[in-house]
Amino acid sequence: MLEMYIFETNTLLEQLDEILLRTEDANVFSQEDINEIFRIMHTIKGSSAMMGFENLQHLAHKGEDMFFVIREKPEIAKDAHFVYELIFEVSDLYKAEIEYIQNSGDDDYTPTDFSETFKKLEDATERLKAMESGAAPAESAPAESAPAAKQEASAAPSGSNVEGSMTVRVFFEDGCKMENLRAFLLLTKIKEVAEVISCTPPDVESNA
């Protein structure tokens, strides 16, 4: 499962860097770019949490919080060079930590302290909120949890009456381990091409 986590995370980081490099010269994000970066941060946050990498979970969460504010009012990110600098920093820290995890044994890995970067991201988020002229204070990013299942993931019956909808059931072989992470990554891929109306269980972290 560690190999799957590393592969998926590196793939997402490549997508993130591509967006940043493509938009840096223009110094402006399209709504699609903002939504994609938010999705990347959210996905990395969830998979890191399930792998027990709390420092990486919180790093992605802080980045997600910042882009939640930008998503609500995209124009505040225009000419905000500090946003690019911080997200590049987050990406670089992630790559270095992933390589560290990959090269360390289970007994040798000691999570890196990202508290300095956490503070930078928190300050940047507050700065962006202050740039919202005449707007109410932005809410923190909601504690969304991508749906996943331990043994079975399926669209709930309530969605079966929606025109054009379909029900998907996923079964994992006994002993495959890390069913939550497998389901989370699978549903993340499904969300890229379709809308998930509902899922059982609805909470990926607690299976509730």
XYZ file of N, CA and C in Angstrom, residues 13 165 172 203:
12
model
N 1.357 15.400 -7.466
C 2.322 16.495 -7.369
C 2.804 16.926 -8.750
N -28.297 7.961 -13.830
C -27.374 7.509 -12.786
C -27.169 6.000 -12.861
N -13.634 -5.989 -2.306
C -12.209 -6.244 -2.142
C -11.991 -7.679 -1.679
N -18.521 8.321 5.274
C -17.340 8.923 5.893
C -16.127 8.025 5.699
